[in-house]
mmCIF file of C-alpha atoms in Angstrom:
data_model
loop_
_atom_site.group_PDB
_atom_site.id
_atom_site.type_symbol
_atom_site.label_atom_id
_atom_site.label_comp_id
_atom_site.label_asym_id
_atom_site.label_seq_id
_atom_site.Cartn_x
_atom_site.Cartn_y
_atom_site.Cartn_z
ATOM 1 C CA MET A 9 -0.009 -0.035 -0.053
ATOM 2 C CA THR A 10 1.328 3.323 -0.965
ATOM 3 C CA HIS A 11 1.508 6.424 1.386
ATOM 4 C CA ARG A 12 -1.340 8.086 -0.509
ATOM 5 C CA GLU A 13 -3.469 4.917 -0.372
ATOM 6 C CA ASP A 14 -2.654 4.450 3.370
ATOM 7 C CA ALA A 15 -3.706 8.144 4.058
ATOM 8 C CA ARG A 16 -6.950 7.710 2.210
ATOM 9 C CA ALA A 17 -7.697 4.568 3.979
ATOM 10 C CA ARG A 18 -7.093 6.227 7.417
ATOM 11 C CA HIS A 19 -9.355 9.159 6.379
ATOM 12 C CA GLU A 20 -12.168 6.729 5.267
ATOM 13 C CA ASP A 21 -11.929 4.978 8.514
ATOM 14 C CA ALA A 22 -12.037 8.226 10.526
ATOM 15 C CA ALA A 23 -15.006 9.358 8.396
ATOM 16 C CA HIS A 24 -16.767 6.152 9.239
ATOM 17 C CA ARG A 25 -16.205 6.302 12.978
ATOM 18 C CA ALA A 26 -17.399 9.973 12.913
ATOM 19 C CA ARG A 27 -20.635 9.042 11.150
ATOM 20 C CA ALA A 28 -21.195 6.193 13.487
ATOM 21 C CA HIS A 29 -20.678 8.501 16.570
ATOM 22 C CA HIS A 30 -22.959 11.131 14.997
ATOM 23 C CA GLU A 31 -25.765 8.722 14.356
ATOM 24 C CA GLN A 32 -25.543 7.221 17.809
ATOM 25 C CA THR A 33 -26.054 10.714 19.362
ATOM 26 C CA ARG A 34 -29.670 11.397 20.277
ATOM 27 C CA HIS A 35 -30.768 14.591 18.824
ATOM 28 C CA GLU A 36 -33.793 15.690 20.916
ATOM 29 C CA ASP A 37 -35.659 18.756 20.379
ATOM 30 C CA ALA A 38 -35.125 20.297 23.814
ATOM 31 C CA GLN A 39 -31.517 19.334 24.384
ATOM 32 C CA ALA A 40 -28.103 21.002 24.801
ATOM 33 C CA HIS A 41 -25.537 19.207 22.620
ATOM 34 C CA HIS A 42 -22.907 19.645 19.879
ATOM 35 C CA HIS A 43 -21.560 22.876 21.302
ATOM 36 C CA HIS A 44 -24.933 24.671 21.536
ATOM 37 C CA THR A 45 -28.202 25.201 23.268
ATOM 38 C CA HIS A 46 -31.523 25.334 21.615
ATOM 39 C CA ALA A 47 -34.176 27.983 20.849
ATOM 40 C CA PRO A 48 -37.909 27.343 21.111
ATOM 41 C CA ALA A 49 -38.007 26.843 17.320
ATOM 42 C CA SER A 50 -35.139 24.291 17.137
ATOM 43 C CA ARG A 51 -36.286 20.959 16.037
ATOM 44 C CA HIS A 52 -34.484 17.867 14.659
ATOM 45 C CA ALA A 53 -36.399 16.589 11.552
ATOM 46 C CA HIS A 54 -35.728 12.814 11.199
ATOM 47 C CA GLY A 55 -33.649 12.939 14.342
ATOM 48 C CA HIS A 56 -30.703 15.062 13.101
ATOM 49 C CA HIS A 57 -29.617 18.558 12.223
ATOM 50 C CA LEU A 58 -30.250 19.983 8.809
ATOM 51 C CA LEU A 59 -26.749 21.226 8.694
ATOM 52 C CA GLN A 60 -23.931 20.471 11.046
ATOM 53 C CA VAL A 61 -20.340 21.577 11.010
ATOM 54 C CA GLU A 62 -17.891 20.114 13.549
ATOM 55 C CA ASP A 63 -14.214 21.095 14.100
ATOM 56 C CA LEU A 64 -13.874 22.742 10.860
ATOM 57 C CA THR A 65 -10.366 24.250 10.257
ATOM 58 C CA VAL A 66 -9.378 26.230 7.007
ATOM 59 C CA ALA A 67 -5.621 26.618 6.512
ATOM 60 C CA PHE A 68 -3.729 28.441 3.856
ATOM 61 C CA ARG A 69 0.029 27.949 2.695
ATOM 62 C CA MET A 70 1.413 31.286 1.894
ATOM 63 C CA TYR A 71 4.781 33.060 1.768
ATOM 64 C CA ASP A 72 5.867 35.065 4.867
ATOM 65 C CA ALA A 73 5.221 38.759 3.890
ATOM 66 C CA ASP A 74 7.789 39.784 6.684
ATOM 67 C CA GLU A 75 10.646 38.076 4.905
ATOM 68 C CA PRO A 76 12.607 39.298 1.863
ATOM 69 C CA TYR A 77 10.793 38.578 -1.448
ATOM 70 C CA LEU A 78 13.264 36.078 -2.996
ATOM 71 C CA THR A 79 14.041 34.189 0.141
ATOM 72 C CA ALA A 80 10.635 34.156 1.879
ATOM 73 C CA ARG A 81 9.577 30.846 3.410
ATOM 74 C CA GLN A 82 6.040 29.467 3.327
ATOM 75 C CA ARG A 83 4.013 29.474 6.463
ATOM 76 C CA GLU A 84 0.544 28.221 7.327
ATOM 77 C CA ALA A 85 -2.294 30.566 8.451
ATOM 78 C CA ARG A 86 -5.408 29.286 10.060
ATOM 79 C CA PRO A 87 -8.141 31.865 9.674
ATOM 80 C CA ILE A 88 -10.778 29.316 10.790
ATOM 81 C CA GLU A 89 -9.899 26.770 13.529
ATOM 82 C CA ARG A 90 -11.945 24.141 15.395
ATOM 83 C CA LEU A 91 -15.242 25.758 14.461
ATOM 84 C CA SER A 92 -18.597 24.007 15.186
ATOM 85 C CA ILE A 93 -22.098 25.139 14.247
ATOM 86 C CA SER A 94 -25.401 23.591 13.614
ATOM 87 C CA VAL A 95 -28.657 24.684 11.761
ATOM 88 C CA HIS A 96 -31.898 22.947 12.734
ATOM 89 C CA ALA A 97 -34.886 22.704 10.454
ATOM 90 C CA GLY A 98 -37.133 25.684 10.852
ATOM 91 C CA GLU A 99 -34.655 28.118 12.244
ATOM 92 C CA ILE A 100 -32.307 31.042 11.400
ATOM 93 C CA VAL A 101 -28.844 30.929 12.935
ATOM 94 C CA ALA A 102 -27.054 34.292 12.841
ATOM 95 C CA VAL A 103 -23.237 34.246 12.688
ATOM 96 C CA VAL A 104 -22.292 37.541 14.149
ATOM 97 C CA GLY A 105 -18.781 39.000 14.297
ATOM 98 C CA ALA A 106 -16.494 41.833 13.125
ATOM 99 C CA SER A 107 -16.004 42.457 9.369
ATOM 100 C CA GLY A 108 -12.954 40.622 7.963
ATOM 101 C CA SER A 109 -12.914 38.036 10.766
ATOM 102 C CA GLY A 110 -13.176 35.078 8.371
ATOM 103 C CA LYS A 111 -16.979 34.535 8.338
ATOM 104 C CA SER A 112 -17.062 34.352 4.489
ATOM 105 C CA LEU A 113 -14.635 31.472 4.630
ATOM 106 C CA LEU A 114 -17.268 29.567 6.718
ATOM 107 C CA ALA A 115 -19.750 30.154 3.872
ATOM 108 C CA ASP A 116 -17.210 29.004 1.142
ATOM 109 C CA ALA A 117 -16.522 25.731 3.235
ATOM 110 C CA VAL A 118 -20.151 24.961 3.655
ATOM 111 C CA MET A 119 -20.665 25.400 -0.078
ATOM 112 C CA GLY A 120 -17.635 23.317 -0.995
ATOM 113 C CA LEU A 121 -15.743 26.186 -2.482
ATOM 114 C CA PHE A 122 -12.010 25.770 -1.779
ATOM 115 C CA GLU A 123 -9.091 27.841 -2.989
ATOM 116 C CA PRO A 124 -6.183 25.724 -4.473
ATOM 117 C CA ASN A 125 -3.887 26.530 -1.602
ATOM 118 C CA ALA A 126 -6.403 25.732 1.120
ATOM 119 C CA THR A 127 -6.413 22.727 3.468
ATOM 120 C CA VAL A 128 -9.806 22.161 4.886
ATOM 121 C CA MET A 129 -10.290 19.792 7.835
ATOM 122 C CA GLY A 130 -13.245 18.869 9.919
ATOM 123 C CA ARG A 131 -16.687 17.177 9.388
ATOM 124 C CA ILE A 132 -19.929 18.439 7.699
ATOM 125 C CA TRP A 133 -23.284 16.803 7.578
ATOM 126 C CA PHE A 134 -26.227 17.857 5.454
ATOM 127 C CA ASP A 135 -29.737 16.381 6.322
ATOM 128 C CA GLY A 136 -27.924 13.542 8.209
ATOM 129 C CA GLU A 137 -25.482 12.534 5.551
ATOM 130 C CA PRO A 138 -21.664 13.115 5.847
ATOM 131 C CA MET A 139 -20.371 15.335 3.086
ATOM 132 C CA ASP A 140 -16.974 15.572 1.386
ATOM 133 C CA ALA A 141 -15.913 18.276 -1.255
ATOM 134 C CA ALA A 142 -17.577 16.180 -4.121
ATOM 135 C CA ALA A 143 -20.851 15.669 -2.110
ATOM 136 C CA LEU A 144 -20.993 19.317 -1.254
ATOM 137 C CA ALA A 145 -20.506 20.267 -4.957
ATOM 138 C CA ARG A 146 -23.502 18.017 -5.854
ATOM 139 C CA VAL A 147 -25.891 19.804 -3.519
ATOM 140 C CA ARG A 148 -24.560 23.262 -4.150
ATOM 141 C CA GLY A 149 -27.363 25.471 -5.545
ATOM 142 C CA ARG A 150 -29.999 22.774 -4.930
ATOM 143 C CA GLY A 151 -29.738 21.426 -1.360
ATOM 144 C CA ILE A 152 -27.744 24.316 -0.148
ATOM 145 C CA ALA A 153 -27.974 27.786 -1.762
ATOM 146 C CA LEU A 154 -25.636 30.747 -1.287
ATOM 147 C CA VAL A 155 -26.445 34.476 -1.180
ATOM 148 C CA PRO A 156 -22.834 35.658 -1.831
ATOM 149 C CA GLN A 157 -21.233 38.652 -0.217
ATOM 150 C CA SER A 158 -19.833 40.048 -3.520
ATOM 151 C CA VAL A 159 -21.954 41.430 -6.464
ATOM 152 C CA ALA A 160 -18.918 40.279 -8.576
ATOM 153 C CA SER A 161 -20.690 36.840 -8.427
ATOM 154 C CA LEU A 162 -22.861 38.004 -11.186
ATOM 155 C CA ASP A 163 -21.825 37.153 -14.765
ATOM 156 C CA PRO A 164 -20.817 40.445 -16.353
ATOM 157 C CA LEU A 165 -21.648 39.011 -19.923
ATOM 158 C CA MET A 166 -25.066 37.719 -19.066
ATOM 159 C CA LYS A 167 -28.360 39.607 -18.600
ATOM 160 C CA VAL A 168 -29.480 39.407 -15.020
ATOM 161 C CA GLY A 169 -32.923 37.936 -15.813
ATOM 162 C CA ALA A 170 -31.321 34.920 -17.591
ATOM 163 C CA PHE A 171 -28.691 34.707 -14.942
ATOM 164 C CA VAL A 172 -31.305 34.324 -12.201
ATOM 165 C CA ARG A 173 -33.442 31.795 -14.231
ATOM 166 C CA GLY A 174 -30.520 29.533 -15.007
ATOM 167 C CA ALA A 175 -30.707 26.564 -17.437
ATOM 168 C CA ALA A 176 -34.027 24.895 -17.931
ATOM 169 C CA CYS A 177 -34.170 21.090 -17.406
ATOM 170 C CA GLY A 178 -35.499 18.390 -19.640
ATOM 171 C CA CYS A 179 -35.893 18.157 -23.502
ATOM 172 C CA GLY A 180 -38.456 19.267 -25.847
ATOM 173 C CA ARG A 181 -41.808 20.234 -24.370
ATOM 174 C CA ALA A 182 -40.683 19.525 -20.788
ATOM 175 C CA ARG A 183 -37.749 21.833 -21.210
ATOM 176 C CA ARG A 184 -40.075 24.573 -22.610
ATOM 177 C CA GLU A 185 -42.441 24.246 -19.673
ATOM 178 C CA ASP A 186 -39.654 24.354 -17.187
ATOM 179 C CA ALA A 187 -38.221 27.421 -18.830
ATOM 180 C CA ALA A 188 -41.572 29.070 -18.662
ATOM 181 C CA ARG A 189 -41.922 28.138 -14.980
ATOM 182 C CA ARG A 190 -38.559 29.654 -14.293
ATOM 183 C CA THR A 191 -39.297 32.829 -16.050
ATOM 184 C CA ARG A 192 -42.585 33.157 -13.982
ATOM 185 C CA ARG A 193 -40.696 32.624 -10.704
ATOM 186 C CA GLN A 194 -37.859 35.020 -11.648
ATOM 187 C CA ARG A 195 -40.390 37.790 -12.452
ATOM 188 C CA GLU A 196 -42.410 36.968 -9.204
ATOM 189 C CA LEU A 197 -39.157 37.574 -7.216
ATOM 190 C CA PHE A 198 -38.099 40.645 -9.115
ATOM 191 C CA ALA A 199 -41.557 42.245 -8.438
ATOM 192 C CA ARG A 200 -41.278 41.331 -4.719
ATOM 193 C CA TYR A 201 -37.927 42.999 -4.448
ATOM 194 C CA GLY A 202 -38.888 46.158 -6.304
ATOM 195 C CA LEU A 203 -37.044 45.241 -9.588
ATOM 196 C CA ALA A 204 -38.846 46.718 -12.497
ATOM 197 C CA PRO A 205 -39.681 44.331 -15.428
ATOM 198 C CA GLU A 206 -37.105 45.893 -17.667
ATOM 199 C CA VAL A 207 -34.288 45.124 -15.234
ATOM 200 C CA GLU A 208 -34.075 41.514 -16.419
ATOM 201 C CA ASP A 209 -32.702 42.844 -19.628
ATOM 202 C CA LEU A 210 -29.868 44.793 -17.964
ATOM 203 C CA TYR A 211 -26.293 43.598 -17.457
ATOM 204 C CA PRO A 212 -24.732 43.655 -14.059
ATOM 205 C CA HIS A 213 -22.705 46.825 -14.716
ATOM 206 C CA GLU A 214 -26.079 48.694 -15.362
ATOM 207 C CA LEU A 215 -27.383 47.905 -11.794
ATOM 208 C CA SER A 216 -26.852 49.973 -8.662
ATOM 209 C CA GLY A 217 -25.254 48.206 -5.822
ATOM 210 C CA GLY A 218 -28.612 47.673 -4.041
ATOM 211 C CA MET A 219 -30.270 46.283 -7.218
ATOM 212 C CA ALA A 220 -27.361 43.845 -7.709
ATOM 213 C CA ARG A 221 -27.765 42.520 -4.037
ATOM 214 C CA ARG A 222 -31.434 42.093 -4.710
ATOM 215 C CA VAL A 223 -30.630 40.076 -7.788
ATOM 216 C CA LEU A 224 -28.252 37.858 -5.804
ATOM 217 C CA LEU A 225 -31.031 37.193 -3.227
ATOM 218 C CA CYS A 226 -33.447 36.192 -6.047
ATOM 219 C CA CYS A 227 -30.866 33.717 -7.292
ATOM 220 C CA ALA A 228 -30.844 31.885 -3.963
ATOM 221 C CA LEU A 229 -34.652 31.846 -3.794
ATOM 222 C CA MET A 230 -35.148 30.551 -7.354
ATOM 223 C CA ASP A 231 -35.062 26.873 -6.699
ATOM 224 C CA ALA A 232 -36.054 24.859 -3.562
ATOM 225 C CA PRO A 233 -33.004 24.558 -1.416
ATOM 226 C CA ARG A 234 -33.164 23.113 2.142
ATOM 227 C CA VAL A 235 -30.555 25.583 3.500
ATOM 228 C CA ILE A 236 -29.707 29.154 2.529
ATOM 229 C CA VAL A 237 -26.289 30.498 3.516
ATOM 230 C CA ALA A 238 -26.565 34.272 3.395
ATOM 231 C CA ASP A 239 -23.299 36.006 3.439
ATOM 232 C CA GLU A 240 -23.839 39.549 4.384
ATOM 233 C CA PRO A 241 -27.112 39.871 2.247
ATOM 234 C CA THR A 242 -28.227 43.368 3.330
ATOM 235 C CA PRO A 243 -25.471 45.975 2.637
ATOM 236 C CA GLY A 244 -26.627 48.361 -0.043
ATOM 237 C CA LEU A 245 -30.200 47.733 0.723
ATOM 238 C CA ASP A 246 -32.315 50.371 2.359
ATOM 239 C CA LEU A 247 -33.998 49.492 5.689
ATOM 240 C CA GLU A 248 -37.379 48.560 4.151
ATOM 241 C CA LEU A 249 -35.897 46.137 1.597
ATOM 242 C CA ALA A 250 -33.439 44.763 4.170
ATOM 243 C CA VAL A 251 -36.373 44.023 6.526
ATOM 244 C CA ARG A 252 -38.228 42.469 3.627
ATOM 245 C CA ALA A 253 -35.186 40.175 2.849
ATOM 246 C CA MET A 254 -35.032 39.207 6.470
ATOM 247 C CA ASP A 255 -38.821 38.396 6.552
ATOM 248 C CA ASP A 256 -38.294 36.170 3.516
ATOM 249 C CA PHE A 257 -35.603 34.209 5.363
ATOM 250 C CA ARG A 258 -37.957 33.962 8.183
ATOM 251 C CA ALA A 259 -40.671 32.565 5.944
ATOM 252 C CA PHE A 260 -38.289 30.174 4.416
ATOM 253 C CA ALA A 261 -37.254 28.704 7.845
ATOM 254 C CA ASP A 262 -40.858 28.624 8.978
ATOM 255 C CA ALA A 263 -41.600 26.447 5.949
ATOM 256 C CA GLY A 264 -39.037 23.860 7.211
ATOM 257 C CA GLY A 265 -35.850 25.194 5.735
ATOM 258 C CA GLY A 266 -32.765 26.400 7.580
ATOM 259 C CA VAL A 267 -30.889 29.628 7.129
ATOM 260 C CA MET A 268 -27.297 30.524 8.035
ATOM 261 C CA LEU A 269 -27.211 34.252 8.208
ATOM 262 C CA ILE A 270 -23.642 35.622 8.246
ATOM 263 C CA THR A 271 -23.646 39.236 9.211
ATOM 264 C CA HIS A 272 -21.855 41.986 11.270
ATOM 265 C CA ASP A 273 -25.399 43.782 11.743
ATOM 266 C CA ILE A 274 -26.258 42.263 15.029
ATOM 267 C CA GLU A 275 -29.388 44.365 15.429
ATOM 268 C CA LEU A 276 -30.949 43.198 12.265
ATOM 269 C CA ALA A 277 -29.788 39.561 13.159
ATOM 270 C CA LEU A 278 -31.572 39.736 16.514
ATOM 271 C CA ARG A 279 -34.744 40.778 14.843
ATOM 272 C CA VAL A 280 -35.306 37.531 12.932
ATOM 273 C CA ALA A 281 -32.904 34.906 14.227
ATOM 274 C CA ASP A 282 -33.647 31.981 16.477
ATOM 275 C CA ARG A 283 -30.049 31.388 17.675
ATOM 276 C CA VAL A 284 -26.802 33.420 17.493
ATOM 277 C CA ALA A 285 -23.348 32.083 16.909
ATOM 278 C CA VAL A 286 -20.777 34.523 18.085
ATOM 279 C CA PHE A 287 -17.657 34.522 15.794
ATOM 280 C CA ARG A 288 -14.358 35.509 17.118
ATOM 281 C CA ASP A 289 -10.710 34.869 16.038
ATOM 282 C CA GLY A 290 -11.701 32.185 13.517
ATOM 283 C CA THR A 291 -14.043 30.177 15.597
ATOM 284 C CA VAL A 292 -17.598 30.155 17.220
ATOM 285 C CA VAL A 293 -17.007 31.039 20.865
ATOM 286 C CA GLU A 294 -20.687 30.726 21.785
ATOM 287 C CA GLU A 295 -23.780 29.350 20.087
ATOM 288 C CA THR A 296 -26.942 30.321 22.001
ATOM 289 C CA ALA A 297 -30.640 31.168 21.647
ATOM 290 C CA VAL A 298 -31.362 34.697 20.630
ATOM 291 C CA THR A 299 -33.500 35.170 23.850
ATOM 292 C CA ASN A 300 -30.259 35.043 25.844
ATOM 293 C CA PHE A 301 -29.210 38.406 24.482
ATOM 294 C CA ALA A 302 -32.011 39.847 26.569
ATOM 295 C CA ALA A 303 -29.384 40.362 29.393
ATOM 296 C CA PRO A 304 -25.585 39.993 29.543
ATOM 297 C CA GLU A 305 -25.773 37.537 32.546
ATOM 298 C CA LEU A 306 -27.550 35.051 30.222
ATOM 299 C CA LEU A 307 -24.477 35.030 27.910
ATOM 300 C CA GLU A 308 -21.541 32.659 28.629
ATOM 301 C CA HIS A 309 -18.616 34.199 26.867
ATOM 302 C CA PRO A 310 -17.102 37.559 27.634
ATOM 303 C CA PHE A 311 -17.035 38.611 23.856
ATOM 304 C CA SER A 312 -20.703 37.842 23.613
ATOM 305 C CA ARG A 313 -21.333 40.020 26.656
ATOM 306 C CA ALA A 314 -19.158 42.729 25.034
ATOM 307 C CA LEU A 315 -21.347 42.646 21.887
ATOM 308 C CA TRP A 316 -24.479 43.003 24.136
ATOM 309 C CA HIS A 317 -23.036 46.161 25.774
ATOM 310 C CA ALA A 318 -21.957 47.508 22.317
ATOM 311 C CA LEU A 319 -25.528 47.559 21.003
ATOM 312 C CA PRO A 320 -27.043 51.131 20.620
ATOM 313 C CA GLU A 321 -29.690 50.659 23.164
ATOM 314 C CA HIS A 322 -27.050 49.642 25.771
ATOM 315 C CA GLY A 323 -24.847 52.693 25.221
ATOM 316 C CA PHE A 324 -22.219 51.370 22.696
ATOM 317 C CA ALA A 325 -20.055 50.397 25.653
ATOM 318 C CA ALA A 326 -17.884 47.299 24.961
ATOM 319 C CA GLY A 327 -17.241 46.861 28.570
ATOM 320 C CA ALA A 328 -13.988 47.023 30.457
ATOM 321 C CA GLY A 329 -11.757 43.992 30.422
ATOM 322 C CA ALA A 330 -13.620 42.214 27.540
ATOM 323 C CA GLY A 331 -10.443 41.685 25.568
ATOM 324 C CA SER A 332 -8.336 40.430 28.495
ATOM 325 C CA ALA A 333 -11.379 38.234 29.583
ATOM 326 C CA TYR A 334 -11.465 36.623 26.126
ATOM 327 C CA ALA A 335 -7.633 36.061 26.139
ATOM 328 C CA SER A 336 -7.902 34.254 29.509
ATOM 329 C CA ALA A 337 -10.525 32.074 28.084
ATOM 330 C CA GLY A 338 -7.872 30.385 25.850
ATOM 331 C CA ALA A 339 -7.397 30.167 22.151
ATOM 332 C CA PRO A 340 -8.810 27.333 20.224
ATOM 333 C CA SER A 341 -6.669 24.306 19.867
ATOM 334 C CA ARG A 342 -5.677 22.845 16.406
ATOM 335 C CA GLY A 343 -6.749 19.512 14.959
ATOM 336 C CA GLY A 344 -9.394 17.940 12.939
ATOM 337 C CA GLU A 345 -9.660 15.401 10.138
ATOM 338 C CA ALA A 346 -9.417 16.039 6.515
ATOM 339 C CA LEU A 347 -12.725 16.843 4.786
#
């Protein structure tokens, strides 16, 4: 057996043991487990989470910028380390944290979008099934849909109406019927988000920033995903449209789907979320019901309490000692299995 074959065999054995452990765990509706507590809306359809991420680590090999250009050595950076998060059927989980803290890398990992120089370790389950990179690619856009952060995700050479509709399925008459159905759905979504009928014939460069974000939201809602990963979906939207987008996520969750809402707008997140995952230094330091943000003493981690104090209604005061308290809590350890 070669070294590569031996490594693959060890990985498959570890994945089998992880799946057995996951299926043996009782996923009750009113239970604290897998690093989190529940909200009243949390439920385990078919006895498991809709989306579960455990011990996710994302590492990059890069050259040390502090060394001379021609002699720089490579080093490993881990912007995400030992991160665990779960999304139940029927709920919105808000991932809150500072801009630039690595939250978008979490979205990419869940979607199976990996950079060539990235090493991704950990375990992901979707609807009770363990996922690897190939499996995540198969459910991308169908089982799990993304609302990307960047409007550059729109094809600059395609009119936005055709981009949102996507390719019709089938052949002959079935294909024509599916194309008509998708056109009706696209126009319904455009009308809901205040996009005039003529917008479907525009190219991305002809849209305002807010219009482009609404088009991206329509893309995620076109098909029937089980989970929506929304990566900063509201910047560029006015308050009315932002609230409408949040209400659509709420309706999607209430119908049995799950939403991972990645945002730094904690006020908007608290309005619609069932649970909050507090993101700090590349990991989730606390995952708790949104009702626990009613008072700081209900929150466990110092950084979570600092976020509570920083809200406008609490005086924008981060609280003395929050940083030192976080440091004393200990940095996350390294480890995990190859995904």
